[in-house]
GROMACS .gro file of C-alpha atoms in nm:
model
  221
    1MET     CA    1  -0.026  -0.011   0.017
    2ASP     CA    2   0.146   0.395  -0.100
    3THR     CA    3   0.186   0.498   0.230
    4SER     CA    4   0.389   0.902   0.095
    5PRO     CA    5   0.175   1.187   0.192
    6SER     CA    6   0.055   1.272  -0.138
    7ALA     CA    7  -0.069   0.943  -0.112
    8VAL     CA    8  -0.424   0.963   0.016
    9PRO     CA    9  -0.676   0.675   0.209
   10TRP     CA   10  -0.990   0.603  -0.044
   11ALA     CA   11  -1.263   0.545   0.293
   12ASN     CA   12  -1.088   0.944   0.302
   13LEU     CA   13  -1.154   1.056   0.024
   14ALA     CA   14  -1.510   0.916  -0.022
   15ALA     CA   15  -1.579   1.102   0.351
   16PHE     CA   16  -1.445   1.463   0.251
   17PHE     CA   17  -1.657   1.451  -0.011
   18ARG     CA   18  -1.989   1.314   0.073
   19GLN     CA   19  -1.883   1.612   0.365
   20HIS     CA   20  -1.841   1.878   0.045
   21THR     CA   21  -2.169   1.771  -0.153
   22HIS     CA   22  -2.409   1.804   0.134
   23ASP     CA   23  -2.214   2.136   0.246
   24VAL     CA   24  -2.251   2.256  -0.143
   25ARG     CA   25  -2.581   2.115  -0.152
   26ASN     CA   26  -2.694   2.378   0.207
   27ASP     CA   27  -2.581   2.639  -0.002
   28ILE     CA   28  -2.782   2.571  -0.302
   29ASN     CA   29  -3.129   2.496  -0.041
   30GLY     CA   30  -3.000   2.876   0.141
   31ILE     CA   31  -2.996   2.983  -0.268
   32ASP     CA   32  -3.300   2.873  -0.377
   33LEU     CA   33  -3.476   3.034  -0.031
   34GLU     CA   34  -3.341   3.326  -0.175
   35MET     CA   35  -3.477   3.252  -0.487
   36GLU     CA   36  -3.826   3.226  -0.385
   37LEU     CA   37  -3.857   3.464  -0.148
   38LEU     CA   38  -3.692   3.679  -0.470
   39GLN     CA   39  -4.045   3.566  -0.645
   40GLU     CA   40  -4.291   3.665  -0.332
   41LEU     CA   41  -4.141   4.090  -0.404
   42GLN     CA   42  -4.116   4.017  -0.719
   43SER     CA   43  -4.400   4.067  -1.013
   44ASP     CA   44  -4.185   4.187  -1.338
   45PRO     CA   45  -4.269   3.822  -1.555
   46GLU     CA   46  -3.999   3.895  -1.735
   47ALA     CA   47  -3.833   3.833  -1.422
   48LEU     CA   48  -3.996   3.625  -1.251
   49GLU     CA   49  -3.945   3.387  -1.593
   50SER     CA   50  -3.539   3.381  -1.512
   51MET     CA   51  -3.557   3.326  -1.197
   52ASN     CA   52  -3.819   3.034  -1.230
   53HIS     CA   53  -3.484   2.975  -1.528
   54ILE     CA   54  -3.243   3.002  -1.164
   55ARG     CA   55  -3.426   2.730  -0.972
   56GLN     CA   56  -3.460   2.531  -1.237
   57GLN     CA   57  -3.055   2.491  -1.294
   58LEU     CA   58  -3.036   2.458  -0.890
   59ARG     CA   59  -3.280   2.215  -0.841
   60GLY     CA   60  -3.050   2.068  -1.129
   61MET     CA   61  -2.725   2.076  -0.959
   62GLU     CA   62  -2.847   1.940  -0.600
   63GLN     CA   63  -2.942   1.637  -0.781
   64ARG     CA   64  -2.619   1.636  -0.971
   65LEU     CA   65  -2.497   1.609  -0.637
   66ARG     CA   66  -2.686   1.398  -0.469
   67SER     CA   67  -2.608   1.126  -0.682
   68LEU     CA   68  -2.227   1.223  -0.704
   69SER     CA   69  -2.233   1.147  -0.343
   70VAL     CA   70  -2.408   0.802  -0.332
   71LEU     CA   71  -2.200   0.659  -0.569
   72PHE     CA   72  -1.898   0.739  -0.212
   73HIS     CA   73  -2.148   0.505  -0.022
   74GLU     CA   74  -2.083   0.165   0.122
   75LEU     CA   75  -2.251  -0.047  -0.082
   76SER     CA   76  -2.510  -0.257   0.130
   77PRO     CA   77  -2.720  -0.540  -0.086
   78GLU     CA   78  -3.071  -0.569  -0.036
   79ALA     CA   79  -2.970  -0.970  -0.157
   80SER     CA   80  -3.287  -1.239  -0.218
   81PRO     CA   81  -3.309  -1.548  -0.439
   82ILE     CA   82  -3.442  -1.521  -0.792
   83ALA     CA   83  -3.452  -1.695  -1.162
   84ALA     CA   84  -3.121  -1.616  -1.346
   85SER     CA   85  -3.321  -1.637  -1.638
   86VAL     CA   86  -3.570  -1.410  -1.498
   87LEU     CA   87  -3.259  -1.119  -1.438
   88LEU     CA   88  -3.185  -1.181  -1.800
   89GLN     CA   89  -3.557  -1.071  -1.866
   90ILE     CA   90  -3.534  -0.683  -1.620
   91TRP     CA   91  -3.224  -0.646  -1.796
   92ARG     CA   92  -3.392  -0.660  -2.134
   93GLU     CA   93  -3.768  -0.534  -2.033
   94LYS     CA   94  -3.535  -0.200  -1.861
   95HIS     CA   95  -3.286  -0.163  -2.144
   96ALA     CA   96  -3.616  -0.158  -2.379
   97VAL     CA   97  -3.746   0.206  -2.253
   98LEU     CA   98  -3.481   0.351  -2.285
   99PRO     CA   99  -3.479   0.689  -2.450
  100GLN     CA  100  -3.187   0.556  -2.657
  101ALA     CA  101  -3.115   0.271  -2.659
  102GLY     CA  102  -2.927   0.120  -2.844
  103GLU     CA  103  -2.966  -0.266  -3.022
  104VAL     CA  104  -2.926  -0.508  -2.837
  105ALA     CA  105  -3.001  -0.907  -2.910
  106TRP     CA  106  -3.005  -1.091  -2.595
  107VAL     CA  107  -2.972  -1.501  -2.631
  108ASN     CA  108  -3.067  -1.689  -2.317
  109HIS     CA  109  -2.895  -2.022  -2.261
  110LEU     CA  110  -3.048  -2.037  -1.882
  111ASP     CA  111  -3.282  -2.258  -1.730
  112GLY     CA  112  -3.362  -2.259  -1.412
  113GLU     CA  113  -3.119  -2.144  -1.179
  114THR     CA  114  -3.137  -1.904  -0.877
  115VAL     CA  115  -2.900  -1.631  -0.813
  116ASN     CA  116  -2.867  -1.438  -0.493
  117VAL     CA  117  -2.834  -1.084  -0.559
  118ASP     CA  118  -2.968  -0.661  -0.470
  119GLU     CA  119  -3.181  -0.679  -0.813
  120GLU     CA  120  -3.228  -0.244  -0.829
  121MET     CA  121  -2.836  -0.316  -0.808
  122MET     CA  122  -2.760  -0.540  -1.044
  123GLY     CA  123  -2.958  -0.328  -1.235
  124ARG     CA  124  -2.844  -0.046  -1.223
  125VAL     CA  125  -2.450  -0.236  -1.345
  126PHE     CA  126  -2.636  -0.400  -1.646
  127MET     CA  127  -2.747  -0.042  -1.778
  128GLU     CA  128  -2.444   0.141  -1.654
  129LEU     CA  129  -2.287  -0.143  -1.913
  130LEU     CA  130  -2.494  -0.141  -2.230
  131ASP     CA  131  -2.488   0.311  -2.158
  132ASN     CA  132  -2.147   0.187  -2.230
  133ALA     CA  133  -2.221   0.028  -2.559
  134ALA     CA  134  -2.420   0.266  -2.718
  135ALA     CA  135  -2.243   0.554  -2.710
  136PHE     CA  136  -1.937   0.360  -2.700
  137SER     CA  137  -2.029   0.135  -3.055
  138ALA     CA  138  -2.305   0.277  -3.150
  139GLY     CA  139  -2.426   0.136  -3.481
  140ALA     CA  140  -2.276  -0.178  -3.399
  141LEU     CA  141  -2.580  -0.519  -3.308
  142VAL     CA  142  -2.476  -0.576  -2.865
  143THR     CA  143  -2.490  -0.913  -2.818
  144VAL     CA  144  -2.636  -0.979  -2.439
  145THR     CA  145  -2.594  -1.306  -2.299
  146GLY     CA  146  -2.682  -1.577  -1.989
  147LYS     CA  147  -2.523  -1.856  -1.958
  148LEU     CA  148  -2.442  -2.163  -1.665
  149GLU     CA  149  -2.126  -2.213  -1.620
  150ASP     CA  150  -1.919  -2.416  -1.374
  151GLY     CA  151  -2.180  -2.367  -1.078
  152MET     CA  152  -2.162  -2.006  -1.229
  153ALA     CA  153  -2.448  -1.810  -1.386
  154VAL     CA  154  -2.262  -1.583  -1.629
  155PHE     CA  155  -2.348  -1.338  -1.825
  156GLU     CA  156  -2.157  -1.118  -2.182
  157VAL     CA  157  -2.176  -0.805  -2.287
  158SER     CA  158  -2.040  -0.861  -2.611
  159GLU     CA  159  -1.956  -0.475  -2.775
  160PRO     CA  160  -1.812  -0.514  -3.184
  161LYS     CA  161  -1.514  -0.272  -3.248
  162THR     CA  162  -1.313  -0.106  -3.535
  163ALA     CA  163  -1.050  -0.175  -3.346
  164ALA     CA  164  -0.820  -0.266  -3.026
  165VAL     CA  165  -0.897  -0.110  -2.755
  166ASP     CA  166  -0.746  -0.182  -2.361
  167PRO     CA  167  -0.956  -0.190  -2.104
  168ALA     CA  168  -0.686  -0.242  -1.811
  169ALA     CA  169  -0.727   0.099  -1.672
  170TRP     CA  170  -1.100   0.186  -1.759
  171MET     CA  171  -1.208   0.121  -1.325
  172GLN     CA  172  -0.969   0.377  -1.254
  173PRO     CA  173  -1.134   0.643  -1.065
  174PHE     CA  174  -1.123   0.953  -1.204
  175ARG     CA  175  -0.989   0.819  -1.495
  176SER     CA  176  -1.143   1.062  -1.780
  177THR     CA  177  -1.379   1.303  -1.708
  178ARG     CA  178  -1.545   1.532  -1.925
  179HIS     CA  179  -1.891   1.814  -1.835
  180GLY     CA  180  -2.123   1.628  -1.641
  181HIS     CA  181  -1.878   1.287  -1.641
  182HIS     CA  182  -1.662   1.224  -1.375
  183GLY     CA  183  -1.489   0.870  -1.482
  184LEU     CA  184  -1.667   0.678  -1.189
  185GLY     CA  185  -1.931   0.464  -1.437
  186LEU     CA  186  -1.757   0.128  -1.439
  187TRP     CA  187  -1.577   0.179  -1.113
  188THR     CA  188  -1.932   0.118  -0.962
  189ALA     CA  189  -2.022  -0.145  -1.194
  190ARG     CA  190  -1.759  -0.279  -1.029
  191ARG     CA  191  -1.855  -0.247  -0.658
  192MET     CA  192  -2.125  -0.270  -0.723
  193ALA     CA  193  -2.118  -0.623  -0.978
  194GLU     CA  194  -1.859  -0.728  -0.662
  195ALA     CA  195  -2.076  -0.672  -0.328
  196ASN     CA  196  -2.360  -0.888  -0.497
  197GLY     CA  197  -2.073  -1.176  -0.488
  198ALA     CA  198  -2.054  -1.171  -0.840
  199SER     CA  199  -1.684  -1.166  -1.022
  200PHE     CA  200  -1.648  -0.853  -1.277
  201GLU     CA  201  -1.378  -0.927  -1.627
  202GLN     CA  202  -1.365  -0.684  -1.929
  203ARG     CA  203  -1.165  -0.806  -2.252
  204PHE     CA  204  -1.059  -0.752  -2.577
  205ASP     CA  205  -1.165  -1.043  -2.792
  206ASP     CA  206  -0.889  -1.028  -3.092
  207LYS     CA  207  -1.133  -1.316  -3.257
  208ALA     CA  208  -1.451  -1.154  -3.269
  209GLY     CA  209  -1.311  -0.781  -3.282
  210CYS     CA  210  -1.528  -0.752  -2.978
  211LEU     CA  211  -1.491  -0.574  -2.658
  212VAL     CA  212  -1.612  -0.828  -2.353
  213THR     CA  213  -1.724  -0.797  -2.060
  214ARG     CA  214  -1.825  -1.089  -1.844
  215VAL     CA  215  -2.030  -1.075  -1.488
  216ALA     CA  216  -2.070  -1.452  -1.330
  217LEU     CA  217  -2.251  -1.464  -1.013
  218PRO     CA  218  -2.287  -1.809  -0.800
  219THR     CA  219  -2.610  -1.951  -0.841
  220CYS     CA  220  -2.792  -2.053  -0.543
  221ALA     CA  221  -2.744  -2.432  -0.390
   0.00000   0.00000   0.00000
């Protein structure tokens, strides 16, 4: 473990970030209350419209901070038994109603195997994978396969790529940031999968020309 003065333990960073976002949200709430007062004192239609726009922006900022802060909390899955094939079907239904859902082929080789997971949390894992596929493999047919291997319910997401990719560093938090994105999506997906007892692996398949993400869950005895 790196113990140099420049190294910051992840738990300390998470605690700082939760406190920081909490403080900023309090400031935003204070500004929002001031806007309410101004709206009561102001009668000009254009000014009221402008203040409404500002309040919408403040609420959007607060929501983004809240969502980001949640990523730094300790995960506590509420697991319950569910058939692996049903889990796959739930992911398929969730994907079908996404506003910009990419084209996905769903292949189910599972039978009656049961896994013990937090259904909502695992749903977030796969929606992250499929969102990434839609963003970075646009126009390609993505394949999601469910199968049984060595007592494990295995789910694979295969994304065709036009060139080889190296996913080795993608799990590093804040590796790639841009407006509205903080490089935490895959890192969070892996944390959630592992919190549910799953393994999470990504590799590039040279022969198929695909990025393959493999999530394997132990089946219930």
